[in-house]
Amino acid sequence: MKKLLLGICTLLTGALSAQITPLWLQNPAISPDGQTIAFGYKGTLYTVSAQGGTAIPLTLFDAHNMMPVWSHDGKQIAFASDRYGNFDVFVMPASGGTPKRLTMNSAGDYPYDFSPDNKKVLFKSARNAPAKSVRFSSSLFPMVYTVAVTGGRPLLVSAAGMSTAHYNAKGNEIVFEDIKGYESDQRKHATSAVTRDIWVMDIAKNTYRKISAFKGEDREPIFAADDNSIYYLSEKNGTQNVYQQTADLNAAPTLLTDFKDNPVRYLSRSTDNTLCFTWNGEIYTLRGGAKPNKVIINLSNDGDAGIAKEKKVNGNISEFALSPNGKEIAFVSRGEVFVTAVKDGETKRITNTAEQERMVQWAPDGRSLIYATERGDSWDIYKASIIRKEEPYFYASTVIKEEPLIATDKDEYQPKLSPDGKKIAYVEERNVLKVYTIATKKTVTLLPEGHNHSYSDGDWDFNWSPDSRWIITDDEMGYFASSNTALIAADGTGTITYPVNSGFGEYNAKWALGGKMLTWESSKLGRKSLASQGSQEVDVYGVFFDKEAYDQFILSKEDYALLKEKEAKPDTAKGEGHKVTTALTAHDPNKQKDSTAKDNKDSILKLDFTDLEQRQVRLTINSSSISDYALSNDGSKLYYLTAFEKGFDLWVTEPRSHDTKILAKLSGSPSNLEMSKDGKNLFMSSNGGLIQVDVESGKVTPISIDGNMMLDATAERRYIFEHAWRQVKKKLYAPDMNGVNWDGYKKVYERFLPHINNNYDFALLLSEMLGELDVSHTGGRYYPNHTNQDETASLGLLYDETYMGKGLKITEVIAGGPIDRTKSNIKAGDILLQINHQPITDSIDWAVLLNHEAGKNVLLTLMGPDKKTWEEKIRPISLGKEADLMYKRWTKIMENMVDKLSGGKIGYVHVQGMNDGSFRETFDQVMGKNREKQALIVDTRFNGGGWLHDDLVTFLSGKNYLRFAPQGNLLKGGEPLNKWQKPSCVLMSESNYSDAYIFPYAYQELKIGKLIGMPVAGTGTAVWWERQIDPTLIFGIPMVATIGKENRPTERLQIEPDIKVPLSYEDFLKGQDDQLEAAVKEMLKEAAANGQRQLP
């Protein structure tokens, strides 16, 4: 009996230890009877009693499952799952069972509600709006559909662009939160024009009424059971809480919860109006008149946390460094340091941490590596060394000793050992250049704070001179986005010298010819983007610190050959066997096999700074997009990676003869180049791997990396969380963190890390933490790398998606699409009956018939209004190409509307993005087909930003100061020739973001013209989106504030239009754009006034 009791106790103890209390619970949904809650945890759906208890899993499929929605009879649950590579809507019995897939389109589909009769699921999807709608075509504004719970064709309910939509009990209205523009859903405490509001749609009338007036966030509305009021979430009291209000804009809302510090999320209700939601990662219920009740949930521990998995190391190489002997390569992959043998690819993992290592460098003896690592509370510099003397190579070594070299509470990274191995140059706190003497452990500052400002870590560089006495470094001299090469004594004495100091800047500077020459890249003679901040072509240049070396370098090929011949002959005046050494060969390692004390003394550089501008040479014969370059030891050949065609190829040029050719056709990715010490081989990365190129033959040899690593994704996510928190603290544009208790919020969110096993949840966690800062341009983003995912093709057609008959009713053939051709008879009003002889019926989602069909031959069967049928064969396009066509379609509609409303007098252009491509298109249209127009509408709505503000305001601010009259004929226009000189206005809306905020801000400040439309939230801050060691993850840091006339950051400074015009749902859905009409009216008025002011 005692043994039996002992066994029972042991079982109970084991059961209890396997139970956990889960946190970071997502999307709870309470059942209609109020007895059960469905929720998501670690990508799996569970149900649990509303009173609490042990949760039972609903989904077991290896995919991410989320957003459970109950049917109103409590018998079914709809949810979203990415088991086919994108999120689709599924439905399953509430008691468990096999889920049924309801949607087949590769656009993301997400369920919101069931219809009141439980026969359909209401869901959102990023698809095309109806042909009549004139709202901007974007996935930002999803369509809302219904699909039968038995499956079949989705039917359009609304093209308004809804989020979190729910029916009322009668089924005649839908309440939803609106979407006005771009911003993270997890941003908190914002008060601006772009924040969300609550609306109600009358389904039968297709009309919309606004019911919330708060200038901040109003979110996630649901009707009360009696339809007389609405529950929703709002930040009215500073923190997002639950409110109740009648469906009237003027009604006073009632606060139902009063949580502090963290937002309430994921509101749902039962038929007796019991509310369910999350707060601080846990689930609560709220019954009428009571206080919120935390639902205590137990869960069987799935044991997945902390399980490391083996991963091949054969790609994703972020950087590399060639060993001094050329036989090994150190590289970084997924934040770990590895060394591989050049010859056979044998690979050894040097570091084994969850934290990131980067910026690896070799010691001169090849037996040590130094690198930066972010362990503890800062970036530090470490050294890894081979211990056993009989082991000459890292890749074949057994025991590695790792030790910190420079480790303080500050960030130190980007270490570079001096050629003599005695000193380390490094960056402190991103902007300061220092040199550390290993023997004395003393540090000197070469470039103090105030010279450089790092945008992304490692974005400014420096290099040691061959004699270890000098350093060349990028120096912005306190300016923004411009850098010159500075030369500084490594001991910190003397003054800073700028050997070139070009207005075009110098980049990627390197020592050459043993320190007698400095090389760099410059855009001085290269073609540039039309926009000032676009791409540009560069050349490689050189300047000589040694006049004799310069004189020899500029010799013709024939004269230099004579000099080499003389060098090879004995100098009889100095005795038998003594050879002449020229300035260009004195440093060549292949010609200096015997080293003496005198040689070492002579190797000290003597830098001649006089008349340097007279000793500059251009090494490339034509400008191009150069990734990196390497000059041969004797300066006779320059190798460079550049892109003229598809991808980057390796080119070689001979500066004396200017003979230039492709050495190796790679079609690869940008990379740095490293030359072996003997000058015989070049090494580079290409498409994530490493390759070796013979400099004589151009033979390309891939370096086959044979290695594995154990990846602990849980530990890696914990590090990325810590890194993101620290990185934002170091780099946010506001040093005071906007008054946010950043340390406190780290504690709030890090406790959820043990409850996250996937990057969907982890990116959400980052977004929630970063959202506490109430700034733009931030949040975590996850880009899954699915294989064999669904990809719906497009036929290039628009349909009547409310049509319920046989086939698909075509409403428009998209211009430029695969059907827009002379041989096609397809037109609006026709019915698409079949795809590849598969009938389109109400019982299938027709998207399944176009899965993976892009670029393939597809047979369509069609029927015209006369009931006659025919077949046509086409090649569908991808949804991405369709999106491009839909953008062009929208701009054409806008142009036609302006032309019609103005009688052809007013021009129109839409600026799609703040980039060079958009600027070229703008210039092309404005100075082309709109040149004769009397005024111009510049539409910036739905522009997500970039860097173009100054180009645009300069282009639009032309004022005529000179005209031309050949033979007495006064010509039109005049100087400035390439600027718009007539009236203009800017259309803007809540959807302007980032640099699309700065442009209208500058346009208004410079009084160029009027702003028309809706206010724009203050988002004029430069961002760095930083990719993580897990390359599927990035997060944003708004780093550089812009300061205007208000002498404060423009972040959170809203722009008000001169003429305020809202864009109503009813109008744009029927083809009317009130904002555009107001702009035309204003421009006609200004054009008339301007015409009276014109010179005769």
Short mmCIF file of N, CA and C in Angstrom, two decimals, residues 959-1058:
data_model
loop_
_atom_site.label_atom_id
_atom_site.label_comp_id
_atom_site.label_asym_id
_atom_site.label_seq_id
_atom_site.Cartn_x
_atom_site.Cartn_y
_atom_site.Cartn_z
N LYS A 959 11.27 80.28 -60.29
CA LYS A 959 10.82 81.65 -60.54
C LYS A 959 11.61 82.19 -61.73
N ASN A 960 10.91 82.59 -62.74
CA ASN A 960 11.55 83.03 -63.98
C ASN A 960 12.38 84.29 -63.77
N TYR A 961 13.65 84.25 -64.20
CA TYR A 961 14.51 85.42 -64.09
C TYR A 961 15.17 85.79 -65.43
N LEU A 962 14.96 84.95 -66.45
CA LEU A 962 15.59 85.21 -67.73
C LEU A 962 14.80 84.52 -68.82
N ARG A 963 14.58 85.24 -69.94
CA ARG A 963 13.87 84.64 -71.06
C ARG A 963 14.76 84.73 -72.32
N PHE A 964 14.40 83.94 -73.32
CA PHE A 964 15.22 83.85 -74.52
C PHE A 964 14.43 84.33 -75.75
N ALA A 965 15.14 85.08 -76.60
CA ALA A 965 14.48 85.66 -77.78
C ALA A 965 15.40 85.59 -78.99
N PRO A 966 15.47 84.44 -79.71
CA PRO A 966 16.28 84.37 -80.94
C PRO A 966 15.60 85.16 -82.07
N GLN A 967 16.39 86.03 -82.71
CA GLN A 967 15.90 86.85 -83.82
C GLN A 967 14.62 87.61 -83.47
N GLY A 968 14.56 88.05 -82.22
CA GLY A 968 13.42 88.85 -81.80
C GLY A 968 12.18 88.07 -81.44
N ASN A 969 12.24 86.72 -81.52
CA ASN A 969 11.09 85.88 -81.18
C ASN A 969 11.18 85.45 -79.71
N LEU A 970 10.30 86.01 -78.89
CA LEU A 970 10.31 85.70 -77.47
C LEU A 970 9.77 84.29 -77.25
N LEU A 971 10.61 83.41 -76.72
CA LEU A 971 10.22 82.02 -76.50
C LEU A 971 9.48 81.85 -75.18
N LYS A 972 8.80 80.74 -75.08
CA LYS A 972 8.10 80.42 -73.84
C LYS A 972 9.11 80.07 -72.75
N GLY A 973 8.67 80.22 -71.53
CA GLY A 973 9.48 79.77 -70.40
C GLY A 973 10.71 80.61 -70.20
N GLY A 974 11.84 79.97 -70.02
CA GLY A 974 13.09 80.63 -69.72
C GLY A 974 13.74 80.03 -68.50
N GLU A 975 14.77 80.70 -68.01
CA GLU A 975 15.46 80.18 -66.84
C GLU A 975 14.64 80.41 -65.56
N PRO A 976 14.62 79.42 -64.68
CA PRO A 976 15.30 78.11 -64.74
C PRO A 976 14.59 77.15 -65.69
N LEU A 977 15.35 76.52 -66.56
CA LEU A 977 14.76 75.69 -67.60
C LEU A 977 14.12 74.42 -67.05
N ASN A 978 14.70 73.85 -66.00
CA ASN A 978 14.26 72.54 -65.53
C ASN A 978 13.51 72.61 -64.20
N LYS A 979 12.78 73.70 -64.01
CA LYS A 979 11.93 73.83 -62.83
C LYS A 979 10.53 74.27 -63.26
N TRP A 980 9.55 73.90 -62.47
CA TRP A 980 8.17 74.32 -62.72
C TRP A 980 8.02 75.75 -62.22
N GLN A 981 7.54 76.64 -63.11
CA GLN A 981 7.47 78.07 -62.80
C GLN A 981 6.04 78.57 -62.60
N LYS A 982 5.08 77.70 -62.72
CA LYS A 982 3.68 78.12 -62.64
C LYS A 982 3.08 77.71 -61.29
N PRO A 983 1.83 78.08 -61.02
CA PRO A 983 1.22 77.72 -59.74
C PRO A 983 1.14 76.21 -59.55
N SER A 984 1.21 75.81 -58.32
CA SER A 984 1.06 74.40 -57.98
C SER A 984 0.41 74.29 -56.60
N CYS A 985 -0.09 73.11 -56.31
CA CYS A 985 -0.58 72.79 -54.97
C CYS A 985 -0.20 71.35 -54.67
N VAL A 986 -0.23 70.99 -53.42
CA VAL A 986 0.12 69.63 -53.01
C VAL A 986 -1.10 68.98 -52.36
N LEU A 987 -1.48 67.83 -52.90
CA LEU A 987 -2.51 67.02 -52.28
C LEU A 987 -1.86 66.10 -51.26
N MET A 988 -2.41 66.06 -50.07
CA MET A 988 -1.84 65.20 -49.02
C MET A 988 -2.99 64.62 -48.21
N SER A 989 -2.68 63.58 -47.45
CA SER A 989 -3.70 62.95 -46.62
C SER A 989 -3.04 62.33 -45.41
N GLU A 990 -3.86 61.67 -44.60
CA GLU A 990 -3.33 61.01 -43.40
C GLU A 990 -2.34 59.91 -43.75
N SER A 991 -2.32 59.50 -45.02
CA SER A 991 -1.44 58.40 -45.44
C SER A 991 -0.05 58.85 -45.86
N ASN A 992 0.23 60.16 -45.85
CA ASN A 992 1.62 60.61 -46.09
C ASN A 992 2.49 60.18 -44.92
N TYR A 993 3.69 59.72 -45.21
CA TYR A 993 4.54 59.20 -44.13
C TYR A 993 6.00 59.53 -44.39
N SER A 994 6.73 59.78 -43.32
CA SER A 994 8.17 59.93 -43.37
C SER A 994 8.57 61.13 -44.24
N ASP A 995 9.33 60.91 -45.31
CA ASP A 995 9.74 62.02 -46.15
C ASP A 995 8.55 62.62 -46.92
N ALA A 996 7.48 61.85 -47.04
CA ALA A 996 6.26 62.40 -47.62
C ALA A 996 5.55 63.31 -46.62
N TYR A 997 6.04 63.36 -45.40
CA TYR A 997 5.66 64.41 -44.44
C TYR A 997 6.58 65.62 -44.61
N ILE A 998 7.88 65.37 -44.72
CA ILE A 998 8.84 66.49 -44.78
C ILE A 998 8.59 67.35 -46.02
N PHE A 999 8.24 66.71 -47.15
CA PHE A 999 8.02 67.50 -48.35
C PHE A 999 6.88 68.52 -48.19
N PRO A 1000 5.67 68.14 -47.80
CA PRO A 1000 4.64 69.17 -47.62
C PRO A 1000 4.98 70.17 -46.51
N TYR A 1001 5.72 69.70 -45.49
CA TYR A 1001 6.17 70.62 -44.44
C TYR A 1001 7.06 71.71 -45.06
N ALA A 1002 8.02 71.31 -45.89
CA ALA A 1002 8.92 72.27 -46.52
C ALA A 1002 8.18 73.12 -47.56
N TYR A 1003 7.28 72.51 -48.29
CA TYR A 1003 6.50 73.21 -49.31
C TYR A 1003 5.68 74.34 -48.67
N GLN A 1004 5.10 74.04 -47.51
CA GLN A 1004 4.32 75.06 -46.79
C GLN A 1004 5.23 76.11 -46.18
N GLU A 1005 6.34 75.71 -45.63
CA GLU A 1005 7.28 76.64 -45.01
C GLU A 1005 7.85 77.61 -46.04
N LEU A 1006 8.13 77.14 -47.23
CA LEU A 1006 8.69 77.99 -48.28
C LEU A 1006 7.62 78.76 -49.05
N LYS A 1007 6.35 78.54 -48.67
CA LYS A 1007 5.23 79.28 -49.27
C LYS A 1007 5.18 79.13 -50.79
N ILE A 1008 5.40 77.90 -51.24
CA ILE A 1008 5.37 77.64 -52.68
C ILE A 1008 3.93 77.59 -53.18
N GLY A 1009 3.07 76.99 -52.41
CA GLY A 1009 1.67 76.86 -52.79
C GLY A 1009 0.87 76.33 -51.63
N LYS A 1010 -0.36 75.93 -51.90
CA LYS A 1010 -1.26 75.49 -50.83
C LYS A 1010 -1.24 73.98 -50.68
N LEU A 1011 -1.46 73.56 -49.44
CA LEU A 1011 -1.65 72.16 -49.12
C LEU A 1011 -3.14 71.89 -49.05
N ILE A 1012 -3.58 70.83 -49.73
CA ILE A 1012 -5.01 70.51 -49.81
C ILE A 1012 -5.20 69.05 -49.43
N GLY A 1013 -6.20 68.77 -48.62
CA GLY A 1013 -6.50 67.41 -48.22
C GLY A 1013 -6.74 67.32 -46.73
N MET A 1014 -6.05 66.39 -46.10
CA MET A 1014 -6.21 66.15 -44.67
C MET A 1014 -4.88 66.32 -43.94
N PRO A 1015 -4.93 66.55 -42.62
CA PRO A 1015 -3.68 66.72 -41.86
C PRO A 1015 -2.78 65.49 -41.97
N VAL A 1016 -1.48 65.74 -41.80
CA VAL A 1016 -0.48 64.67 -41.87
C VAL A 1016 0.23 64.59 -40.53
N ALA A 1017 0.26 63.39 -39.94
CA ALA A 1017 0.93 63.17 -38.66
C ALA A 1017 2.42 63.42 -38.80
N GLY A 1018 3.05 63.92 -37.74
CA GLY A 1018 4.48 64.23 -37.76
C GLY A 1018 5.34 62.99 -37.72
N THR A 1019 5.85 62.61 -38.89
CA THR A 1019 6.69 61.40 -39.00
C THR A 1019 7.99 61.69 -39.72
N GLY A 1020 8.47 62.94 -39.66
CA GLY A 1020 9.64 63.34 -40.43
C GLY A 1020 10.96 62.98 -39.77
N THR A 1021 11.16 61.72 -39.48
CA THR A 1021 12.37 61.26 -38.79
C THR A 1021 13.05 60.19 -39.62
N ALA A 1022 14.36 60.27 -39.75
CA ALA A 1022 15.12 59.29 -40.53
C ALA A 1022 15.27 58.00 -39.73
N VAL A 1023 15.02 56.88 -40.38
CA VAL A 1023 14.96 55.59 -39.70
C VAL A 1023 16.08 54.67 -40.17
N TRP A 1024 16.49 53.77 -39.30
CA TRP A 1024 17.33 52.65 -39.70
C TRP A 1024 16.59 51.37 -39.38
N TRP A 1025 16.26 50.59 -40.43
CA TRP A 1025 15.66 49.28 -40.23
C TRP A 1025 16.80 48.27 -40.16
N GLU A 1026 17.02 47.72 -39.00
CA GLU A 1026 18.19 46.87 -38.78
C GLU A 1026 17.83 45.40 -38.89
N ARG A 1027 18.49 44.72 -39.82
CA ARG A 1027 18.30 43.27 -39.97
C ARG A 1027 19.07 42.54 -38.88
N GLN A 1028 18.46 41.49 -38.36
CA GLN A 1028 19.03 40.77 -37.23
C GLN A 1028 19.85 39.56 -37.66
N ILE A 1029 20.50 38.92 -36.71
CA ILE A 1029 21.28 37.73 -37.04
C ILE A 1029 20.36 36.62 -37.54
N ASP A 1030 19.11 36.61 -37.11
CA ASP A 1030 18.07 35.85 -37.79
C ASP A 1030 17.57 36.75 -38.91
N PRO A 1031 17.95 36.48 -40.16
CA PRO A 1031 17.69 37.45 -41.24
C PRO A 1031 16.22 37.64 -41.58
N THR A 1032 15.33 36.85 -40.98
CA THR A 1032 13.90 37.04 -41.23
C THR A 1032 13.31 38.14 -40.35
N LEU A 1033 14.13 38.70 -39.45
CA LEU A 1033 13.65 39.70 -38.49
C LEU A 1033 14.34 41.04 -38.71
N ILE A 1034 13.57 42.12 -38.65
CA ILE A 1034 14.14 43.46 -38.61
C ILE A 1034 13.36 44.27 -37.58
N PHE A 1035 13.96 45.36 -37.13
CA PHE A 1035 13.20 46.32 -36.33
C PHE A 1035 13.70 47.72 -36.67
N GLY A 1036 12.88 48.71 -36.41
CA GLY A 1036 13.17 50.07 -36.82
C GLY A 1036 13.56 50.97 -35.66
N ILE A 1037 14.52 51.86 -35.93
CA ILE A 1037 14.95 52.87 -34.96
C ILE A 1037 14.85 54.24 -35.62
N PRO A 1038 13.89 55.07 -35.22
CA PRO A 1038 13.88 56.46 -35.74
C PRO A 1038 15.04 57.23 -35.11
N MET A 1039 16.07 57.51 -35.91
CA MET A 1039 17.35 57.94 -35.36
C MET A 1039 17.64 59.42 -35.49
N VAL A 1040 17.30 59.99 -36.64
CA VAL A 1040 17.72 61.36 -36.92
C VAL A 1040 16.49 62.26 -36.99
N ALA A 1041 16.39 63.16 -36.03
CA ALA A 1041 15.28 64.11 -36.03
C ALA A 1041 15.52 65.19 -37.06
N THR A 1042 14.46 65.72 -37.61
CA THR A 1042 14.53 66.92 -38.45
C THR A 1042 13.97 68.08 -37.65
N ILE A 1043 14.69 69.18 -37.66
CA ILE A 1043 14.33 70.34 -36.85
C ILE A 1043 13.92 71.48 -37.78
N GLY A 1044 12.73 71.98 -37.64
CA GLY A 1044 12.25 73.06 -38.48
C GLY A 1044 12.18 74.38 -37.75
N LYS A 1045 11.33 75.27 -38.26
CA LYS A 1045 11.23 76.62 -37.71
C LYS A 1045 10.78 76.62 -36.25
N GLU A 1046 10.10 75.55 -35.84
CA GLU A 1046 9.59 75.48 -34.46
C GLU A 1046 10.70 75.18 -33.46
N ASN A 1047 11.91 74.90 -33.98
CA ASN A 1047 13.06 74.56 -33.14
C ASN A 1047 12.77 73.36 -32.25
N ARG A 1048 12.13 72.37 -32.83
CA ARG A 1048 11.83 71.11 -32.16
C ARG A 1048 11.73 70.02 -33.23
N PRO A 1049 11.86 68.77 -32.85
CA PRO A 1049 11.73 67.72 -33.85
C PRO A 1049 10.36 67.77 -34.52
N THR A 1050 10.34 67.50 -35.82
CA THR A 1050 9.07 67.44 -36.52
C THR A 1050 8.29 66.17 -36.18
N GLU A 1051 8.96 65.21 -35.55
CA GLU A 1051 8.25 64.02 -35.06
C GLU A 1051 7.12 64.47 -34.13
N ARG A 1052 5.91 63.97 -34.41
CA ARG A 1052 4.69 64.28 -33.64
C ARG A 1052 4.24 65.74 -33.82
N LEU A 1053 4.74 66.41 -34.86
CA LEU A 1053 4.29 67.76 -35.18
C LEU A 1053 3.42 67.67 -36.44
N GLN A 1054 2.14 67.78 -36.27
CA GLN A 1054 1.20 67.56 -37.36
C GLN A 1054 1.16 68.75 -38.32
N ILE A 1055 1.05 68.46 -39.62
CA ILE A 1055 0.87 69.50 -40.64
C ILE A 1055 -0.62 69.67 -40.89
N GLU A 1056 -1.07 70.89 -40.87
CA GLU A 1056 -2.47 71.19 -41.17
C GLU A 1056 -2.57 71.72 -42.61
N PRO A 1057 -3.53 71.24 -43.37
CA PRO A 1057 -3.66 71.73 -44.75
C PRO A 1057 -4.23 73.14 -44.78
N ASP A 1058 -3.94 73.83 -45.87
CA ASP A 1058 -4.55 75.15 -46.08
C ASP A 1058 -6.02 75.02 -46.43
#
